mmCIF file of C-alpha atoms in Angstrom:
data_model
loop_
_atom_site.group_PDB
_atom_site.id
_atom_site.type_symbol
_atom_site.label_atom_id
_atom_site.label_comp_id
_atom_site.label_asym_id
_atom_site.label_seq_id
_atom_site.Cartn_x
_atom_site.Cartn_y
_atom_site.Cartn_z
ATOM 1 C CA MET A 12 12.432 106.893 -84.262
ATOM 2 C CA ALA A 13 8.885 107.643 -85.352
ATOM 3 C CA ASP A 14 7.261 105.575 -88.063
ATOM 4 C CA ILE A 15 8.320 106.563 -91.606
ATOM 5 C CA ASN A 16 4.713 107.203 -92.637
ATOM 6 C CA GLU A 17 4.197 109.579 -89.740
ATOM 7 C CA ARG A 18 7.469 111.365 -90.454
ATOM 8 C CA ALA A 19 6.482 111.855 -94.111
ATOM 9 C CA ARG A 20 3.167 113.394 -93.021
ATOM 10 C CA GLU A 21 4.939 115.741 -90.610
ATOM 11 C CA ALA A 22 7.455 116.822 -93.251
ATOM 12 C CA TRP A 23 4.716 117.529 -95.782
ATOM 13 C CA ILE A 24 2.645 119.583 -93.344
ATOM 14 C CA GLU A 25 5.718 121.538 -92.279
ATOM 15 C CA GLU A 26 6.688 122.461 -95.844
ATOM 16 C CA THR A 27 3.290 123.318 -97.315
ATOM 17 C CA THR A 28 0.126 125.345 -96.729
ATOM 18 C CA SER A 29 -3.328 123.750 -96.569
ATOM 19 C CA ARG A 30 -4.187 125.270 -99.912
ATOM 20 C CA GLU A 31 -1.068 123.811 -101.556
ATOM 21 C CA ARG A 32 -1.824 120.351 -100.182
ATOM 22 C CA ILE A 33 -5.470 120.479 -101.311
ATOM 23 C CA ARG A 34 -4.400 121.514 -104.801
ATOM 24 C CA THR A 35 -1.783 118.746 -104.960
ATOM 25 C CA ILE A 36 -4.374 116.151 -103.936
ATOM 26 C CA LEU A 37 -6.947 117.498 -106.410
ATOM 27 C CA GLU A 38 -4.308 117.132 -109.175
ATOM 28 C CA GLU A 39 -4.108 113.410 -108.432
ATOM 29 C CA THR A 40 -7.850 112.882 -108.002
ATOM 30 C CA THR A 41 -8.928 111.087 -111.168
ATOM 31 C CA GLU A 42 -12.124 109.581 -109.716
ATOM 32 C CA TYR A 43 -14.846 111.783 -108.174
ATOM 33 C CA ALA A 44 -14.319 112.151 -104.409
ATOM 34 C CA THR A 45 -16.087 113.938 -101.550
ATOM 35 C CA ALA A 46 -14.532 116.965 -99.827
ATOM 36 C CA ALA A 47 -14.138 114.740 -96.752
ATOM 37 C CA ALA A 48 -12.090 112.203 -98.740
ATOM 38 C CA VAL A 49 -9.893 114.974 -100.175
ATOM 39 C CA ALA A 50 -9.457 116.461 -96.670
ATOM 40 C CA ASP A 51 -8.390 113.063 -95.373
ATOM 41 C CA ARG A 52 -5.702 112.755 -98.052
ATOM 42 C CA ALA A 53 -4.579 116.402 -97.860
ATOM 43 C CA LEU A 54 -4.317 116.321 -94.031
ATOM 44 C CA THR A 55 -6.600 119.352 -93.823
ATOM 45 C CA SER A 56 -9.913 120.091 -92.118
ATOM 46 C CA GLU A 57 -13.109 119.538 -94.041
ATOM 47 C CA PRO A 58 -14.377 123.167 -94.023
ATOM 48 C CA THR A 59 -10.977 124.445 -95.225
ATOM 49 C CA THR A 60 -10.880 121.764 -97.894
ATOM 50 C CA ARG A 61 -14.360 122.595 -99.156
ATOM 51 C CA LYS A 62 -13.508 126.297 -99.334
ATOM 52 C CA TYR A 63 -10.306 125.792 -101.334
ATOM 53 C CA LEU A 64 -11.811 123.080 -103.546
ATOM 54 C CA ASP A 65 -14.553 125.512 -104.552
ATOM 55 C CA GLU A 66 -11.888 128.110 -105.396
ATOM 56 C CA LEU A 67 -9.922 125.569 -107.423
ATOM 57 C CA VAL A 68 -13.084 124.637 -109.314
ATOM 58 C CA ALA A 69 -13.748 128.326 -110.023
ATOM 59 C CA ASP A 70 -10.181 128.541 -111.378
ATOM 60 C CA GLY A 71 -10.846 125.611 -113.722
ATOM 61 C CA ILE A 72 -8.438 123.217 -112.016
ATOM 62 C CA GLY A 73 -11.183 120.945 -110.700
ATOM 63 C CA ILE A 74 -14.663 119.918 -111.824
ATOM 64 C CA THR A 75 -17.676 118.778 -109.817
ATOM 65 C CA THR A 76 -20.717 116.559 -110.022
ATOM 66 C CA GLN A 77 -23.640 116.110 -107.637
ATOM 67 C CA ASP A 78 -24.472 112.874 -105.849
ATOM 68 C CA GLY A 79 -27.785 113.806 -104.258
ATOM 69 C CA ARG A 80 -26.878 116.706 -101.980
ATOM 70 C CA THR A 81 -23.185 115.826 -101.891
ATOM 71 C CA THR A 82 -20.710 117.597 -104.166
ATOM 72 C CA LEU A 83 -18.007 115.365 -105.630
ATOM 73 C CA TYR A 84 -14.713 116.733 -106.974
ATOM 74 C CA LYS A 85 -12.003 115.604 -109.351
ATOM 75 C CA ARG A 86 -9.300 117.201 -111.462
ATOM 76 C CA ASN A 87 -10.134 118.790 -114.813
ATOM 77 C CA ASP A 88 -8.388 116.593 -117.397
ATOM 78 C CA GLY A 89 -9.615 118.726 -120.311
ATOM 79 C CA ARG A 90 -7.795 121.780 -118.999
ATOM 80 C CA GLN A 91 -4.669 119.710 -118.576
ATOM 81 C CA ILE A 92 -4.624 118.860 -122.267
ATOM 82 C CA ASP A 93 -4.806 122.557 -123.175
ATOM 83 C CA GLU A 94 -2.005 123.347 -120.730
ATOM 84 C CA ARG A 95 0.108 120.517 -122.080
ATOM 85 C CA ILE A 96 -0.237 121.827 -125.643
ATOM 86 C CA ALA A 97 0.791 125.308 -124.472
ATOM 87 C CA GLU A 98 3.705 123.867 -122.495
ATOM 88 C CA LEU A 99 4.993 121.865 -125.465
ATOM 89 C CA ARG A 100 4.896 124.972 -127.648
ATOM 90 C CA GLU A 101 6.963 126.847 -125.061
ATOM 91 C CA THR A 102 9.513 124.173 -124.198
ATOM 92 C CA THR A 103 9.952 122.257 -127.455
ATOM 93 C CA SER A 104 11.244 123.471 -130.809
ATOM 94 C CA ARG A 105 9.393 122.699 -134.024
ATOM 95 C CA ASP A 106 12.099 120.211 -135.031
ATOM 96 C CA GLU A 107 11.938 118.457 -131.661
ATOM 97 C CA LEU A 108 8.171 118.185 -132.002
ATOM 98 C CA ILE A 109 8.468 116.718 -135.484
ATOM 99 C CA ASP A 110 11.148 114.237 -134.320
ATOM 100 C CA GLY A 111 9.007 113.297 -131.319
ATOM 101 C CA ILE A 112 5.942 112.750 -133.505
ATOM 102 C CA ARG A 113 7.973 110.494 -135.801
ATOM 103 C CA GLU A 114 9.287 108.458 -132.856
ATOM 104 C CA MET A 115 5.832 108.052 -131.337
ATOM 105 C CA LYS A 116 4.411 106.915 -134.691
ATOM 106 C CA THR A 117 7.190 104.321 -134.922
ATOM 107 C CA GLN A 118 6.428 103.176 -131.369
ATOM 108 C CA LEU A 119 2.713 102.808 -132.138
ATOM 109 C CA GLN A 120 3.523 100.833 -135.294
ATOM 110 C CA ASP A 121 5.815 98.596 -133.228
ATOM 111 C CA TYR A 122 2.933 97.847 -130.845
ATOM 112 C CA ARG A 123 0.616 97.031 -133.752
ATOM 113 C CA ASP A 124 3.236 94.757 -135.354
ATOM 114 C CA THR A 125 4.176 93.038 -132.104
ATOM 115 C CA TYR A 126 0.638 92.315 -130.920
ATOM 116 C CA GLU A 127 -1.119 92.190 -134.308
ATOM 117 C CA VAL A 128 -4.025 94.313 -133.054
ATOM 118 C CA ASP A 129 -5.049 97.892 -133.903
ATOM 119 C CA GLY A 130 -5.113 99.454 -130.458
ATOM 120 C CA PRO A 131 -4.671 99.044 -126.702
ATOM 121 C CA GLU A 132 -8.367 98.228 -126.193
ATOM 122 C CA GLU A 133 -8.087 95.225 -128.533
ATOM 123 C CA LEU A 134 -4.829 94.242 -126.859
ATOM 124 C CA ALA A 135 -6.549 94.188 -123.451
ATOM 125 C CA ILE A 136 -9.210 91.877 -124.893
ATOM 126 C CA GLU A 137 -6.660 89.583 -126.536
ATOM 127 C CA LEU A 138 -4.348 89.183 -123.546
ATOM 128 C CA ASP A 139 -4.736 86.344 -121.034
ATOM 129 C CA ALA A 140 -4.441 86.964 -117.318
ATOM 130 C CA SER A 141 -1.106 85.131 -117.300
ATOM 131 C CA ASP A 142 0.458 87.240 -120.067
ATOM 132 C CA ASP A 143 3.349 89.451 -119.058
ATOM 133 C CA CYS A 144 2.871 92.451 -121.330
ATOM 134 C CA TRP A 145 -0.157 94.049 -119.636
ATOM 135 C CA ALA A 146 1.756 97.231 -118.840
ATOM 136 C CA ASP A 147 2.009 97.891 -122.593
ATOM 137 C CA VAL A 148 -1.768 98.505 -122.649
ATOM 138 C CA GLY A 149 -1.274 101.632 -120.538
ATOM 139 C CA ARG A 150 1.916 102.707 -122.320
ATOM 140 C CA TRP A 151 0.222 102.337 -125.696
ATOM 141 C CA ARG A 152 -2.718 104.499 -124.526
ATOM 142 C CA ALA A 153 -0.339 107.148 -123.175
ATOM 143 C CA THR A 154 1.758 107.315 -126.343
ATOM 144 C CA ARG A 155 -1.364 107.528 -128.494
ATOM 145 C CA ARG A 156 -2.632 110.462 -126.420
ATOM 146 C CA ASN A 157 0.788 112.136 -126.358
ATOM 147 C CA LEU A 158 0.987 111.836 -130.150
ATOM 148 C CA ALA A 159 -2.373 113.603 -130.497
ATOM 149 C CA ILE A 160 -1.181 116.349 -128.125
ATOM 150 C CA ALA A 161 2.125 116.828 -129.994
ATOM 151 C CA GLN A 162 0.304 116.974 -133.324
ATOM 152 C CA ALA A 163 -2.106 119.553 -131.900
ATOM 153 C CA ALA A 164 0.834 121.626 -130.611
ATOM 154 C CA LEU A 165 2.371 121.540 -134.090
ATOM 155 C CA GLN A 166 -0.941 122.593 -135.673
ATOM 156 C CA VAL A 167 -1.339 125.514 -133.268
ATOM 157 C CA ASP A 168 2.244 126.529 -134.059
ATOM 158 C CA GLU A 169 1.470 126.386 -137.750
ATOM 159 C CA ALA A 170 -1.662 128.505 -137.310
ATOM 160 C CA HIS A 171 0.350 131.164 -135.489
ATOM 161 C CA ARG A 172 3.034 131.189 -138.186
ATOM 162 C CA LEU A 173 0.431 131.571 -140.912
ATOM 163 C CA ALA A 174 -1.317 134.339 -139.000
ATOM 164 C CA GLU A 175 1.948 136.229 -138.686
ATOM 165 C CA ALA A 176 3.009 135.685 -142.332
ATOM 166 C CA MET B 7 11.754 86.141 -113.329
ATOM 167 C CA VAL B 8 9.193 88.252 -115.112
ATOM 168 C CA ASP B 9 8.706 91.800 -113.821
ATOM 169 C CA ASP B 10 5.429 91.807 -111.849
ATOM 170 C CA TRP B 11 4.635 95.354 -113.062
ATOM 171 C CA GLU B 12 4.300 93.947 -116.595
ATOM 172 C CA GLN B 13 1.727 91.337 -115.549
ATOM 173 C CA ILE B 14 -0.998 93.765 -114.513
ATOM 174 C CA GLU B 15 -2.964 96.395 -116.376
ATOM 175 C CA THR B 16 -1.612 99.172 -114.192
ATOM 176 C CA GLY B 17 -3.055 101.985 -116.334
ATOM 177 C CA SER B 18 -1.511 104.823 -118.325
ATOM 178 C CA PRO B 19 1.403 106.795 -116.889
ATOM 179 C CA ASP B 20 0.046 109.968 -115.256
ATOM 180 C CA LEU B 21 2.004 113.099 -116.108
ATOM 181 C CA ASN B 22 0.281 115.127 -113.386
ATOM 182 C CA ARG B 23 1.339 112.813 -110.613
ATOM 183 C CA LEU B 24 4.883 112.696 -112.012
ATOM 184 C CA ARG B 25 4.950 116.499 -112.003
ATOM 185 C CA THR B 26 4.050 116.443 -108.318
ATOM 186 C CA VAL B 27 6.985 114.069 -107.710
ATOM 187 C CA ARG B 28 9.276 116.459 -109.575
ATOM 188 C CA THR B 29 8.053 119.438 -107.535
ATOM 189 C CA VAL B 30 8.487 117.588 -104.238
ATOM 190 C CA VAL B 31 12.015 116.375 -104.990
ATOM 191 C CA THR B 32 13.274 119.651 -106.381
ATOM 192 C CA GLU B 33 11.904 121.583 -103.403
ATOM 193 C CA TYR B 34 12.826 119.250 -100.555
ATOM 194 C CA GLU B 35 15.690 116.994 -101.618
ATOM 195 C CA PRO B 36 19.072 118.748 -102.041
ATOM 196 C CA LEU B 37 20.725 115.476 -103.131
ATOM 197 C CA VAL B 38 18.701 115.360 -106.372
ATOM 198 C CA SER B 39 20.952 116.794 -109.093
ATOM 199 C CA GLU B 40 18.436 116.464 -111.918
ATOM 200 C CA ALA B 41 14.780 115.487 -112.361
ATOM 201 C CA LYS B 42 13.827 114.864 -115.979
ATOM 202 C CA PHE B 43 11.351 112.881 -118.023
ATOM 203 C CA ASP B 44 12.377 110.003 -120.275
ATOM 204 C CA SER B 45 10.974 111.909 -123.284
ATOM 205 C CA PRO B 46 9.951 115.558 -123.734
ATOM 206 C CA VAL B 47 6.973 114.665 -125.957
ATOM 207 C CA ASP B 48 6.008 111.231 -124.582
ATOM 208 C CA PRO B 49 6.824 111.438 -120.870
ATOM 209 C CA GLN B 50 6.106 108.162 -119.040
ATOM 210 C CA THR B 51 8.934 107.871 -116.484
ATOM 211 C CA LEU B 52 10.543 110.527 -114.276
ATOM 212 C CA GLN B 53 14.272 110.000 -113.800
ATOM 213 C CA LEU B 54 15.846 111.403 -110.624
ATOM 214 C CA SER B 55 19.638 111.639 -110.659
ATOM 215 C CA MET B 56 21.032 111.521 -107.132
ATOM 216 C CA ASP B 57 24.299 113.048 -105.918
ATOM 217 C CA ALA B 58 24.952 110.166 -103.526
ATOM 218 C CA GLY B 59 24.424 106.441 -103.268
ATOM 219 C CA ILE B 60 24.437 103.589 -100.768
ATOM 220 C CA ARG B 61 27.368 101.827 -102.420
ATOM 221 C CA THR B 62 28.268 104.335 -105.130
ATOM 222 C CA GLU B 63 28.842 108.075 -105.531
ATOM 223 C CA THR B 64 25.763 108.640 -107.701
ATOM 224 C CA SER B 65 22.508 106.776 -108.262
ATOM 225 C CA ARG B 66 19.093 107.080 -109.876
ATOM 226 C CA PHE B 67 15.391 106.613 -109.188
ATOM 227 C CA ASP B 68 13.054 105.819 -112.102
ATOM 228 C CA VAL B 69 9.534 106.769 -111.047
ATOM 229 C CA THR B 70 6.233 105.823 -112.648
ATOM 230 C CA TRP B 71 2.726 106.697 -111.420
ATOM 231 C CA THR B 72 -0.406 105.683 -113.280
ATOM 232 C CA LYS B 73 -3.893 107.145 -113.511
ATOM 233 C CA LYS B 74 -5.136 104.267 -111.373
ATOM 234 C CA GLY B 75 -2.874 105.460 -108.557
ATOM 235 C CA TYR B 76 -0.306 102.661 -108.852
ATOM 236 C CA TYR B 77 3.389 103.394 -108.654
ATOM 237 C CA LYS B 78 6.884 102.003 -108.871
ATOM 238 C CA TYR B 79 10.026 103.728 -107.589
ATOM 239 C CA HIS B 80 12.953 101.787 -109.007
ATOM 240 C CA TYR B 81 16.293 102.639 -107.420
ATOM 241 C CA THR B 82 19.490 101.657 -109.205
ATOM 242 C CA GLU B 83 23.213 101.927 -108.679
ATOM 243 C CA GLY B 84 23.840 99.911 -111.851
ATOM 244 C CA GLU B 85 23.330 96.202 -112.467
ATOM 245 C CA GLY B 86 24.725 95.170 -109.104
ATOM 246 C CA PHE B 87 22.355 97.032 -106.792
ATOM 247 C CA ASN B 88 18.652 97.664 -107.266
ATOM 248 C CA TYR B 89 15.494 97.856 -105.168
ATOM 249 C CA ARG B 90 11.939 98.950 -105.842
ATOM 250 C CA TYR B 91 8.883 100.142 -103.931
ATOM 251 C CA ASP B 92 5.676 99.181 -105.759
ATOM 252 C CA ARG B 93 1.974 99.582 -105.448
ATOM 253 C CA HIS B 94 -0.167 97.494 -107.778
ATOM 254 C CA PRO B 95 -2.298 94.352 -107.437
ATOM 255 C CA ARG B 96 -0.442 91.076 -106.980
ATOM 256 C CA VAL B 97 -2.015 87.753 -106.028
ATOM 257 C CA ASP B 98 0.441 86.467 -103.453
ATOM 258 C CA ILE B 99 1.401 89.584 -101.477
ATOM 259 C CA PRO B 100 -0.151 92.988 -100.633
ATOM 260 C CA GLU B 101 -0.534 95.749 -103.230
ATOM 261 C CA LYS B 102 2.128 97.792 -101.452
ATOM 262 C CA HIS B 103 5.294 95.732 -101.595
ATOM 263 C CA PHE B 104 9.050 96.034 -101.717
ATOM 264 C CA HIS B 105 11.475 94.344 -104.094
ATOM 265 C CA GLU B 106 14.545 93.971 -101.940
ATOM 266 C CA PRO B 107 18.155 94.775 -102.800
ATOM 267 C CA PRO B 108 20.595 93.904 -104.175
ATOM 268 C CA ASP B 109 18.651 92.532 -107.159
ATOM 269 C CA ALA B 110 15.128 93.973 -106.617
ATOM 270 C CA SER B 111 14.052 90.358 -106.246
ATOM 271 C CA HIS B 112 10.771 89.208 -107.741
ATOM 272 C CA ASP B 113 9.909 87.573 -104.419
ATOM 273 C CA ALA B 114 8.805 90.878 -102.961
ATOM 274 C CA VAL B 115 7.847 91.496 -99.334
ATOM 275 C CA THR B 116 5.249 93.731 -97.665
ATOM 276 C CA SER B 117 6.244 97.398 -97.911
ATOM 277 C CA CYS B 118 6.673 99.623 -94.869
ATOM 278 C CA LEU B 119 4.891 102.390 -96.798
ATOM 279 C CA GLU B 120 1.276 102.851 -95.764
ATOM 280 C CA VAL B 121 0.890 106.375 -97.159
ATOM 281 C CA GLU B 122 -0.785 106.548 -100.568
ATOM 282 C CA VAL B 123 -0.699 110.059 -102.004
ATOM 283 C CA VAL B 124 2.110 111.163 -104.321
ATOM 284 C CA PRO B 125 3.901 113.693 -102.082
ATOM 285 C CA LEU B 126 3.875 111.404 -99.031
ATOM 286 C CA VAL B 127 5.087 108.322 -100.898
ATOM 287 C CA THR B 128 7.847 110.425 -102.476
ATOM 288 C CA LEU B 129 8.935 112.040 -99.198
ATOM 289 C CA ALA B 130 8.972 108.682 -97.394
ATOM 290 C CA ILE B 131 11.032 106.909 -100.080
ATOM 291 C CA LEU B 132 13.575 109.739 -100.201
ATOM 292 C CA GLN B 133 13.814 109.800 -96.406
ATOM 293 C CA LEU B 134 14.411 106.030 -96.239
ATOM 294 C CA TRP B 135 17.058 106.351 -98.963
ATOM 295 C CA ARG B 136 18.803 109.255 -97.230
ATOM 296 C CA GLU B 137 18.956 107.365 -93.931
ATOM 297 C CA THR B 138 20.300 104.260 -95.654
ATOM 298 C CA VAL B 139 22.967 106.308 -97.452
ATOM 299 C CA ALA B 140 24.024 107.680 -94.055
ATOM 300 C CA SER B 141 23.945 104.372 -92.147
ATOM 301 C CA GLY B 142 24.939 101.900 -94.858
ATOM 302 C CA ASP B 143 22.441 99.519 -93.231
ATOM 303 C CA LEU B 144 20.041 98.077 -95.825
ATOM 304 C CA ASP B 145 17.493 97.302 -93.091
ATOM 305 C CA ASP B 146 16.842 101.060 -92.977
ATOM 306 C CA LEU B 147 15.041 100.799 -96.330
ATOM 307 C CA GLN B 148 12.129 99.206 -94.448
ATOM 308 C CA GLN B 149 11.189 100.964 -91.190
ATOM 309 C CA PRO B 150 10.195 99.558 -88.824
ATOM 310 C CA ASN B 151 11.828 96.335 -89.860
ATOM 311 C CA PRO B 152 10.051 94.121 -90.606
ATOM 312 C CA PRO B 153 7.049 96.389 -91.263
#
């Protein structure tokens, strides 16, 4: 039987179009990358990749920077925050948002109490290489960001309710 | 033993990558009965409920991807049977490693997975699981064996 990695590549190509694969790879590109690097990961040709990447940038899904004459691409994290706020407003009730905000605040307080520092950046400085709670640095950052997003969703909700009152 | 995932600054959970996992499994894996996040407002882990198991009738994958591109796919059939495919730095073995069943042992081994992007890692892990469910042979979780 063929190698599992090869079989996964074949299955992906069979089930998707080039454009879908390029978009999927752009959505996981958090560091600037060349069109050639994206093509390599998306299993697509470089000209096709460049064409679709430019479309995805025009649609606001990706952003670019220049490195000399080379264009570098990555996903647009700012747009993702806006989409996440809109998604929360659609999928979550006001009460669920309020409950979620309360739980996240409790979680953040737990981190502060447990580690006796104010934030994940200080925690990363305080920890030794041998400590076994490094993953909490990332979880703390994520919860802090998710709290800000949930609070923003609640504020936007409130603005709409006031506008309609 | 301490979980090796906890000993590294793996980065924040990445909702976008987890959404890709959800899309891939819901489109291509009929044995997934549900794909949901651990929290609607603070999603950090994607939980995949499976309609089959290697030793049980149902099972679950808990999936985490981080912004740094590290992952763990933890498979469980309860306390008695667990394994996990990981990618993250570790001093003694390669970044891509496998915590073997039945206890997802800390003494991990080199993973058979060379692919790195979210859809390919997800498709490969599901394929290995499906074949192991069918064969009952745990060696099928690492193909070729040893990698």
